[in-house]
PDB file of C-alpha atoms in Angstrom:
ATOM      1  CA  MET A 978      41.192  -9.161 -25.093  1.00 42.00           C
ATOM      2  CA  GLU A 979      40.186  -7.802 -28.319  1.00 42.00           C
ATOM      3  CA  LYS A 980      38.868  -3.602 -27.244  1.00 42.00           C
ATOM      4  CA  LYS A 981      36.172  -2.407 -29.728  1.00 42.00           C
ATOM      5  CA  THR A 982      35.775   0.679 -30.104  1.00 43.00           C
ATOM      6  CA  ILE A 983      32.639   2.375 -30.368  1.00 44.00           C
ATOM      7  CA  ALA A 984      31.919   5.021 -33.085  1.00 47.00           C
ATOM      8  CA  PRO A 985      31.635   8.198 -31.996  1.00 47.00           C
ATOM      9  CA  GLU A 986      28.348   8.390 -34.344  1.00 52.00           C
ATOM     10  CA  MET A 987      25.723   6.121 -32.849  1.00 53.00           C
ATOM     11  CA  HIS A 988      27.169   6.984 -30.073  1.00 54.00           C
ATOM     12  CA  PRO A 989      27.097  10.560 -29.630  1.00 55.00           C
ATOM     13  CA  ALA A 990      28.794  12.473 -26.748  1.00 57.00           C
ATOM     14  CA  ALA A 991      26.456  15.092 -24.846  1.00 52.00           C
ATOM     15  CA  PRO A 992      25.875  18.218 -26.489  1.00 52.00           C
ATOM     16  CA  PRO A 993      27.549  20.806 -25.128  1.00 53.00           C
ATOM     17  CA  LEU A 994      25.005  23.375 -24.002  1.00 81.00           C
ATOM     18  CA  GLU A 995      22.304  22.440 -21.278  1.00 90.00           C
ATOM     19  CA  GLU A 996      20.025  24.882 -20.047  1.00 94.00           C
ATOM     20  CA  PRO A 997      18.036  24.827 -17.181  1.00 96.00           C
ATOM     21  CA  PHE A 998      14.484  26.371 -16.711  1.00 97.00           C
ATOM     22  CA  SER A 999      11.541  26.244 -15.169  1.00 97.00           C
ATOM     23  CA  LEU A1000       7.674  28.019 -15.953  1.00 98.00           C
ATOM     24  CA  ALA A1001       4.771  28.782 -13.474  1.00 97.00           C
ATOM     25  CA  ALA A1002       2.153  26.272 -15.300  1.00 96.00           C
ATOM     26  CA  VAL A1003      -1.426  27.472 -15.476  1.00 90.00           C
ATOM     27  CA  ASP A1004      -2.139  26.530 -11.239  1.00 93.00           C
ATOM     28  CA  GLY A1005       0.775  28.270 -10.712  1.00 94.00           C
ATOM     29  CA  LYS A1006       2.833  24.931 -10.037  1.00 96.00           C
ATOM     30  CA  LYS A1007       6.281  25.598 -11.392  1.00 98.00           C
ATOM     31  CA  ILE A1008       7.554  22.758 -13.434  1.00 98.00           C
ATOM     32  CA  TYR A1009      11.244  22.258 -13.797  1.00 98.00           C
ATOM     33  CA  GLY A1010      12.892  21.316 -17.326  1.00 98.00           C
ATOM     34  CA  LEU A1011      16.178  20.896 -19.193  1.00 97.00           C
ATOM     35  CA  LEU A1012      16.730  23.088 -23.052  1.00 97.00           C
ATOM     36  CA  ASN A1013      19.214  21.029 -24.625  1.00 96.00           C
ATOM     37  CA  ARG A1014      20.424  22.949 -27.862  1.00 93.00           C
ATOM     38  CA  SER A1015      21.358  21.021 -30.781  1.00 92.00           C
ATOM     39  CA  ARG A1016      25.278  21.319 -32.299  1.00 84.00           C
ATOM     40  CA  THR A1017      23.890  23.678 -34.442  1.00 88.00           C
ATOM     41  CA  PRO A1018      21.608  26.002 -34.316  1.00 90.00           C
ATOM     42  CA  SER A1019      17.661  24.732 -35.286  1.00 95.00           C
ATOM     43  CA  LYS A1020      14.486  25.630 -35.680  1.00 97.00           C
ATOM     44  CA  LYS A1021      13.207  22.261 -34.813  1.00 98.00           C
ATOM     45  CA  VAL A1022      12.091  20.982 -30.864  1.00 98.00           C
ATOM     46  CA  ILE A1023      11.457  17.461 -29.786  1.00 98.00           C
ATOM     47  CA  VAL A1024       9.865  17.911 -26.521  1.00 98.00           C
ATOM     48  CA  LEU A1025      10.342  14.451 -24.385  1.00 98.00           C
ATOM     49  CA  ALA A1026       7.775  13.134 -21.652  1.00 98.00           C
ATOM     50  CA  HIS A1027       9.002  11.044 -19.530  1.00 98.00           C
ATOM     51  CA  GLY A1028       6.633   7.591 -18.077  1.00 95.00           C
ATOM     52  CA  PHE A1029       5.544   6.657 -14.884  1.00 94.00           C
ATOM     53  CA  THR A1030       7.602   7.063 -11.233  1.00 92.00           C
ATOM     54  CA  GLY A1031      10.533   8.828 -14.392  1.00 92.00           C
ATOM     55  CA  HIS A1032      12.207  11.513 -14.670  1.00 94.00           C
ATOM     56  CA  PRO A1033      14.196  13.208 -17.117  1.00 95.00           C
ATOM     57  CA  ARG A1034      17.208  12.528 -16.789  1.00 94.00           C
ATOM     58  CA  GLU A1035      17.261   8.182 -16.883  1.00 96.00           C
ATOM     59  CA  TYR A1036      18.612   6.453 -19.290  1.00 96.00           C
ATOM     60  CA  LEU A1037      16.440   6.469 -22.574  1.00 97.00           C
ATOM     61  CA  HIS A1038      16.183  10.764 -22.226  1.00 97.00           C
ATOM     62  CA  VAL A1039      20.007  10.499 -21.531  1.00 96.00           C
ATOM     63  CA  ILE A1040      21.109   8.991 -24.893  1.00 96.00           C
ATOM     64  CA  ALA A1041      17.989  10.540 -26.839  1.00 97.00           C
ATOM     65  CA  ARG A1042      19.252  14.087 -25.723  1.00 95.00           C
ATOM     66  CA  ASN A1043      22.955  12.349 -27.594  1.00 94.00           C
ATOM     67  CA  PHE A1044      21.188  11.583 -30.508  1.00 95.00           C
ATOM     68  CA  PHE A1045      18.534  13.966 -31.481  1.00 96.00           C
ATOM     69  CA  ALA A1046      21.024  16.707 -30.942  1.00 94.00           C
ATOM     70  CA  ALA A1047      23.525  15.139 -32.865  1.00 93.00           C
ATOM     71  CA  LYS A1048      21.034  15.049 -35.399  1.00 95.00           C
ATOM     72  CA  GLY A1049      20.021  19.082 -35.731  1.00 95.00           C
ATOM     73  CA  TYR A1050      17.464  19.307 -33.460  1.00 96.00           C
ATOM     74  CA  ASP A1051      16.805  21.306 -29.319  1.00 97.00           C
ATOM     75  CA  VAL A1052      15.330  18.599 -26.840  1.00 97.00           C
ATOM     76  CA  VAL A1053      13.372  20.107 -24.183  1.00 98.00           C
ATOM     77  CA  ARG A1054      12.804  17.217 -21.001  1.00 98.00           C
ATOM     78  CA  PHE A1055      10.947  18.496 -18.307  1.00 98.00           C
ATOM     79  CA  SER A1056       9.568  16.807 -15.115  1.00 98.00           C
ATOM     80  CA  PHE A1057       5.862  15.729 -14.389  1.00 98.00           C
ATOM     81  CA  TYR A1058       6.290  16.391 -10.764  1.00 97.00           C
ATOM     82  CA  SER A1059      10.148  16.623  -9.076  1.00 96.00           C
ATOM     83  CA  GLN A1060      11.702  17.216  -5.291  1.00 95.00           C
ATOM     84  CA  GLU A1061      11.723  21.840  -5.770  1.00 96.00           C
ATOM     85  CA  SER A1062       9.754  23.420  -3.183  1.00 95.00           C
ATOM     86  CA  ASP A1063       6.925  24.678  -6.161  1.00 97.00           C
ATOM     87  CA  ALA A1064       6.843  21.508  -8.221  1.00 97.00           C
ATOM     88  CA  ARG A1065       3.474  19.402  -8.289  1.00 96.00           C
ATOM     89  CA  LYS A1066       5.195  16.079  -6.614  1.00 97.00           C
ATOM     90  CA  LEU A1067       3.482  12.775  -7.436  1.00 96.00           C
ATOM     91  CA  VAL A1068       1.181  12.631  -5.315  1.00 96.00           C
ATOM     92  CA  GLU A1069      -0.414  15.079  -5.998  1.00 96.00           C
ATOM     93  CA  CYS A1070      -1.095  13.797  -9.601  1.00 97.00           C
ATOM     94  CA  THR A1071      -3.308  11.807 -12.242  1.00 97.00           C
ATOM     95  CA  ILE A1072      -3.324  11.626 -15.842  1.00 97.00           C
ATOM     96  CA  GLN A1073      -4.959  15.054 -16.419  1.00 97.00           C
ATOM     97  CA  THR A1074      -2.149  17.387 -14.881  1.00 97.00           C
ATOM     98  CA  HIS A1075       0.907  15.212 -16.838  1.00 98.00           C
ATOM     99  CA  ALA A1076      -1.231  16.261 -20.101  1.00 98.00           C
ATOM    100  CA  ASP A1077      -2.072  19.850 -19.065  1.00 98.00           C
ATOM    101  CA  ASP A1078       1.165  20.267 -18.091  1.00 98.00           C
ATOM    102  CA  LEU A1079       2.739  18.356 -21.388  1.00 98.00           C
ATOM    103  CA  ALA A1080      -0.094  20.930 -23.374  1.00 98.00           C
ATOM    104  CA  PHE A1081       1.400  23.913 -21.556  1.00 98.00           C
ATOM    105  CA  ILE A1082       5.284  23.387 -22.311  1.00 98.00           C
ATOM    106  CA  CYS A1083       3.933  22.754 -26.009  1.00 98.00           C
ATOM    107  CA  ASP A1084       2.808  25.648 -26.134  1.00 98.00           C
ATOM    108  CA  HIS A1085       5.597  27.231 -24.917  1.00 98.00           C
ATOM    109  CA  PHE A1086       7.251  25.500 -27.393  1.00 98.00           C
ATOM    110  CA  ARG A1087       5.811  26.445 -29.789  1.00 98.00           C
ATOM    111  CA  PRO A1088       6.239  29.737 -31.185  1.00 98.00           C
ATOM    112  CA  LEU A1089      10.158  29.371 -30.307  1.00 98.00           C
ATOM    113  CA  TYR A1090       9.873  27.261 -33.626  1.00 98.00           C
ATOM    114  CA  ASP A1091       9.625  25.846 -37.022  1.00 98.00           C
ATOM    115  CA  LYS A1092       8.351  22.499 -35.958  1.00 98.00           C
ATOM    116  CA  LEU A1093       8.153  20.851 -32.289  1.00 98.00           C
ATOM    117  CA  TYR A1094       7.155  16.875 -32.106  1.00 98.00           C
ATOM    118  CA  VAL A1095       6.287  14.975 -29.091  1.00 98.00           C
ATOM    119  CA  ALA A1096       7.390  11.576 -28.554  1.00 98.00           C
ATOM    120  CA  GLY A1097       6.474  10.141 -25.028  1.00 97.00           C
ATOM    121  CA  HIS A1098       7.036   6.705 -22.913  1.00 97.00           C
ATOM    122  CA  SER A1099       5.035   4.850 -21.413  1.00 94.00           C
ATOM    123  CA  TYR A1100       2.672   6.602 -19.081  1.00 96.00           C
ATOM    124  CA  GLY A1101       4.172   9.861 -21.013  1.00 97.00           C
ATOM    125  CA  GLY A1102       2.431   8.431 -24.954  1.00 96.00           C
ATOM    126  CA  LYS A1103      -0.591   8.071 -22.270  1.00 96.00           C
ATOM    127  CA  ALA A1104      -0.671  11.518 -21.723  1.00 97.00           C
ATOM    128  CA  MET A1105      -0.242  12.459 -25.213  1.00 98.00           C
ATOM    129  CA  ILE A1106      -3.260  10.769 -26.114  1.00 97.00           C
ATOM    130  CA  HIS A1107      -5.006  12.713 -23.518  1.00 98.00           C
ATOM    131  CA  ALA A1108      -3.084  16.055 -24.753  1.00 98.00           C
ATOM    132  CA  ASN A1109      -3.497  15.697 -27.971  1.00 96.00           C
ATOM    133  CA  THR A1110      -1.471  19.041 -28.298  1.00 93.00           C
ATOM    134  CA  GLN A1111      -0.783  20.224 -31.694  1.00 94.00           C
ATOM    135  CA  ALA A1112       3.274  19.578 -33.511  1.00 98.00           C
ATOM    136  CA  ALA A1113       4.160  18.141 -36.257  1.00 98.00           C
ATOM    137  CA  ALA A1114       4.868  14.668 -35.235  1.00 98.00           C
ATOM    138  CA  LEU A1115       4.655  12.371 -32.640  1.00 98.00           C
ATOM    139  CA  GLY A1116       6.124   9.421 -32.039  1.00 98.00           C
ATOM    140  CA  PHE A1117       4.763   6.713 -28.570  1.00 97.00           C
ATOM    141  CA  TRP A1118       7.627   4.917 -27.600  1.00 97.00           C
ATOM    142  CA  ASP A1119       5.946   1.635 -25.847  1.00 95.00           C
ATOM    143  CA  SER A1120       2.969   4.071 -25.162  1.00 94.00           C
ATOM    144  CA  SER A1121       0.467   2.708 -21.803  1.00 93.00           C
ATOM    145  CA  PHE A1122      -2.923   2.705 -22.912  1.00 93.00           C
ATOM    146  CA  LEU A1123      -5.298   1.040 -20.686  1.00 91.00           C
ATOM    147  CA  THR A1124      -2.904   1.314 -17.839  1.00 91.00           C
ATOM    148  CA  TYR A1125      -6.482   0.395 -15.044  1.00 92.00           C
ATOM    149  CA  GLU A1126      -6.404  -3.176 -16.307  1.00 87.00           C
ATOM    150  CA  THR A1127      -3.374  -3.767 -17.584  1.00 85.00           C
ATOM    151  CA  PHE A1128      -0.808  -1.906 -14.612  1.00 89.00           C
ATOM    152  CA  TRP A1129      -3.350  -0.508 -11.396  1.00 93.00           C
ATOM    153  CA  LYS A1130      -5.213  -3.685 -10.716  1.00 91.00           C
ATOM    154  CA  ALA A1131      -2.012  -5.786 -10.377  1.00 88.00           C
ATOM    155  CA  ASN A1132       0.560  -3.113  -9.134  1.00 91.00           C
ATOM    156  CA  ALA A1133      -1.125  -0.650  -6.846  1.00 94.00           C
ATOM    157  CA  THR A1134      -1.744  -1.567  -3.790  1.00 94.00           C
ATOM    158  CA  LYS A1135      -3.927   0.683  -0.789  1.00 94.00           C
ATOM    159  CA  LEU A1136      -2.151   2.037   1.727  1.00 94.00           C
ATOM    160  CA  GLU A1137      -3.749   1.330   5.079  1.00 94.00           C
ATOM    161  CA  GLY A1138      -5.449   3.666   6.882  1.00 94.00           C
ATOM    162  CA  THR A1139      -5.075   6.946   4.062  1.00 95.00           C
ATOM    163  CA  PRO A1140      -6.428   7.337   0.825  1.00 95.00           C
ATOM    164  CA  TYR A1141      -3.175   7.324  -0.449  1.00 96.00           C
ATOM    165  CA  TYR A1142      -2.587   3.913  -2.785  1.00 95.00           C
ATOM    166  CA  THR A1143       1.251   2.274  -3.442  1.00 94.00           C
ATOM    167  CA  ALA A1144       3.232   1.125  -6.259  1.00 91.00           C
ATOM    168  CA  GLY A1145       6.508   0.585  -8.370  1.00 84.00           C
ATOM    169  CA  TRP A1146       9.592  -2.313  -9.032  1.00 81.00           C
ATOM    170  CA  GLY A1147      11.009  -3.002  -5.119  1.00 85.00           C
ATOM    171  CA  CYS A1148      10.718   1.156  -4.059  1.00 88.00           C
ATOM    172  CA  ASP A1149       6.555   2.091  -3.663  1.00 90.00           C
ATOM    173  CA  ASN A1150       5.410   5.592  -4.594  1.00 93.00           C
ATOM    174  CA  LEU A1151       2.683   7.145  -3.006  1.00 94.00           C
ATOM    175  CA  ILE A1152      -0.401   7.897  -5.607  1.00 95.00           C
ATOM    176  CA  ASN A1153      -2.790   9.266  -5.762  1.00 95.00           C
ATOM    177  CA  PRO A1154      -6.254   7.517  -5.180  1.00 96.00           C
ATOM    178  CA  ALA A1155      -7.954   9.861  -8.059  1.00 97.00           C
ATOM    179  CA  MET A1156      -4.509   9.413 -10.890  1.00 97.00           C
ATOM    180  CA  ILE A1157      -6.446   5.217 -10.185  1.00 96.00           C
ATOM    181  CA  GLU A1158     -10.090   5.877 -10.383  1.00 96.00           C
ATOM    182  CA  MET A1159      -9.504   8.975 -13.364  1.00 96.00           C
ATOM    183  CA  ASP A1160      -7.641   5.766 -15.510  1.00 96.00           C
ATOM    184  CA  LYS A1161     -10.572   2.849 -13.735  1.00 95.00           C
ATOM    185  CA  ASN A1162     -13.059   5.652 -15.286  1.00 96.00           C
ATOM    186  CA  THR A1163     -11.809   6.084 -18.671  1.00 95.00           C
ATOM    187  CA  SER A1164     -12.062   2.337 -20.412  1.00 94.00           C
ATOM    188  CA  GLU A1165     -11.347   1.227 -23.606  1.00 93.00           C
ATOM    189  CA  SER A1166     -13.688   2.838 -25.979  1.00 96.00           C
ATOM    190  CA  ASP A1167     -13.338   6.607 -24.285  1.00 96.00           C
ATOM    191  CA  LEU A1168      -9.594   6.309 -24.383  1.00 95.00           C
ATOM    192  CA  ILE A1169     -10.619   4.837 -28.296  1.00 96.00           C
ATOM    193  CA  ALA A1170     -12.529   8.044 -28.761  1.00 97.00           C
ATOM    194  CA  LEU A1171      -9.588  10.603 -27.925  1.00 97.00           C
ATOM    195  CA  ALA A1172      -6.609   8.246 -29.676  1.00 97.00           C
ATOM    196  CA  GLN A1173      -9.903   9.169 -32.862  1.00 97.00           C
ATOM    197  CA  LYS A1174      -9.824  12.681 -32.179  1.00 98.00           C
ATOM    198  CA  ILE A1175      -6.090  12.778 -32.622  1.00 98.00           C
ATOM    199  CA  THR A1176      -4.567  14.512 -36.090  1.00 98.00           C
ATOM    200  CA  THR A1177      -1.380  14.565 -35.777  1.00 98.00           C
ATOM    201  CA  PRO A1178       0.286  12.472 -37.851  1.00 98.00           C
ATOM    202  CA  SER A1179       2.030   9.374 -34.924  1.00 98.00           C
ATOM    203  CA  LEU A1180       4.800   6.791 -34.849  1.00 98.00           C
ATOM    204  CA  VAL A1181       4.143   4.357 -32.348  1.00 97.00           C
ATOM    205  CA  ILE A1182       6.831   2.043 -31.321  1.00 96.00           C
ATOM    206  CA  THR A1183       6.695  -0.605 -29.385  1.00 95.00           C
ATOM    207  CA  ALA A1184       8.992  -3.291 -27.432  1.00 95.00           C
ATOM    208  CA  GLU A1185       8.633  -7.399 -27.990  1.00 93.00           C
ATOM    209  CA  ASN A1186       9.856  -8.589 -24.565  1.00 91.00           C
ATOM    210  CA  GLU A1187       7.069  -6.545 -23.203  1.00 84.00           C
ATOM    211  CA  GLY A1188       3.561  -8.076 -23.059  1.00 72.00           C
ATOM    212  CA  GLU A1189       1.747  -9.252 -25.352  1.00 63.00           C
ATOM    213  CA  PRO A1190       1.004  -7.715 -29.069  1.00 58.00           C
ATOM    214  CA  THR A1191      -2.830  -7.664 -28.693  1.00 56.00           C
ATOM    215  CA  THR A1192      -2.868  -5.367 -25.883  1.00 63.00           C
ATOM    216  CA  ARG A1193       0.297  -3.209 -27.276  1.00 72.00           C
ATOM    217  CA  THR A1194      -1.334  -2.153 -30.390  1.00 88.00           C
ATOM    218  CA  ILE A1195      -4.459  -0.810 -29.989  1.00 92.00           C
ATOM    219  CA  LEU A1196      -3.753   2.377 -29.698  1.00 95.00           C
ATOM    220  CA  TYR A1197      -2.669   2.118 -33.471  1.00 96.00           C
ATOM    221  CA  ASP A1198      -5.052   0.252 -34.406  1.00 95.00           C
ATOM    222  CA  ALA A1199      -7.605   3.538 -32.619  1.00 96.00           C
ATOM    223  CA  LEU A1200      -5.361   5.985 -34.285  1.00 97.00           C
ATOM    224  CA  ILE A1201      -7.142   7.428 -37.575  1.00 98.00           C
ATOM    225  CA  CYS A1202      -4.047   9.820 -38.310  1.00 98.00           C
ATOM    226  CA  PRO A1203      -1.119   9.211 -40.330  1.00 98.00           C
ATOM    227  CA  LYS A1204       0.092   6.621 -39.041  1.00 98.00           C
ATOM    228  CA  SER A1205       3.059   3.658 -38.186  1.00 98.00           C
ATOM    229  CA  TYR A1206       3.493   1.509 -36.251  1.00 97.00           C
ATOM    230  CA  VAL A1207       7.595  -0.997 -35.153  1.00 96.00           C
ATOM    231  CA  GLU A1208       7.799  -3.266 -32.889  1.00 95.00           C
ATOM    232  CA  ILE A1209      12.138  -3.323 -32.602  1.00 95.00           C
ATOM    233  CA  LYS A1210      12.896  -6.557 -31.770  1.00 95.00           C
ATOM    234  CA  GLY A1211      14.998  -7.515 -28.007  1.00 95.00           C
ATOM    235  CA  ALA A1212      13.686  -4.570 -26.952  1.00 95.00           C
ATOM    236  CA  ASP A1213      12.422  -4.269 -22.832  1.00 95.00           C
ATOM    237  CA  HIS A1214       9.944  -1.473 -22.293  1.00 94.00           C
ATOM    238  CA  CYS A1215      13.208   1.105 -21.116  1.00 95.00           C
ATOM    239  CA  PHE A1216      14.678  -0.047 -24.366  1.00 96.00           C
ATOM    240  CA  THR A1217      17.753  -1.087 -22.376  1.00 96.00           C
ATOM    241  CA  ASN A1218      19.211  -4.230 -24.163  1.00 95.00           C
ATOM    242  CA  GLY A1219      21.109  -3.342 -25.842  1.00 95.00           C
ATOM    243  CA  ASP A1220      21.312  -1.138 -28.514  1.00 94.00           C
ATOM    244  CA  THR A1221      17.609  -1.579 -28.950  1.00 97.00           C
ATOM    245  CA  VAL A1222      17.648   2.648 -27.452  1.00 98.00           C
ATOM    246  CA  TYR A1223      18.918   3.121 -30.363  1.00 98.00           C
ATOM    247  CA  ASP A1224      17.324   1.008 -33.419  1.00 98.00           C
ATOM    248  CA  MET A1225      13.858   2.984 -31.475  1.00 98.00           C
ATOM    249  CA  LEU A1226      15.412   6.055 -31.635  1.00 98.00           C
ATOM    250  CA  GLU A1227      16.913   5.265 -35.617  1.00 98.00           C
ATOM    251  CA  ARG A1228      12.875   5.171 -36.780  1.00 98.00           C
ATOM    252  CA  THR A1229      11.652   7.759 -35.045  1.00 98.00           C
ATOM    253  CA  LEU A1230      14.100   9.267 -35.965  1.00 98.00           C
ATOM    254  CA  GLU A1231      12.600   8.830 -40.608  1.00 98.00           C
ATOM    255  CA  TRP A1232       9.437   9.352 -38.796  1.00 98.00           C
ATOM    256  CA  PHE A1233      10.857  12.947 -37.706  1.00 98.00           C
ATOM    257  CA  ASN A1234      12.114  14.318 -40.397  1.00 98.00           C
ATOM    258  CA  GLN A1235       9.565  12.927 -42.949  1.00 98.00           C
ATOM    259  CA  HIS A1236       7.339  15.609 -41.359  1.00 98.00           C
TER     260      HIS A1236
END
């Protein structure tokens, strides 16, 4: 069998320095995360926002950490909820807590760098819309938008005898009813209005194999800031098909380098 060698520049080794951190949010909850330093001293940092039921150590964000750190960026990954006793839990979350925590993290790291960038995957992208935090550029990675119509109605199940819902993919998660209600009560026109307030240059990336194009490009159409749109061919929602994650990251890098 012929052996194939993977080029190191395609799959860079993990950066050597990973610094765990915790910060107390405005409401007292601790936010836990990881700061990865570039291989050379950097004055640019990328904050990554994970999706619903996601976490900073999932495939997409670990590959992104390696990729951007090798390209001269520091990388911040943090948890919207985590297992520590003083951390926020998923059942306590809404899109507003996500947006507030994202804004808080960006406000903490922004003064430490010349430029701060934000990239959000799925529900993390929707948190970016609600947060509208100051940045040099934004990257929306197959971002959520109309989550009540496209996700909650089909996937959330009321847990009998409780106010809570469950949702998941073969492993159900306990969901705060306020999370669903907030999305339900935010109309398409409300979301478009929020998107139109964004002035930061924004790259909208979608995955070819995830949903109908008309439902995935509403965000791009709503934005009136400097913007660009890319569809990653062959990609699934989490960019795990083949090397599609690298196609997505290369396009994000090009956008961030321009700003």
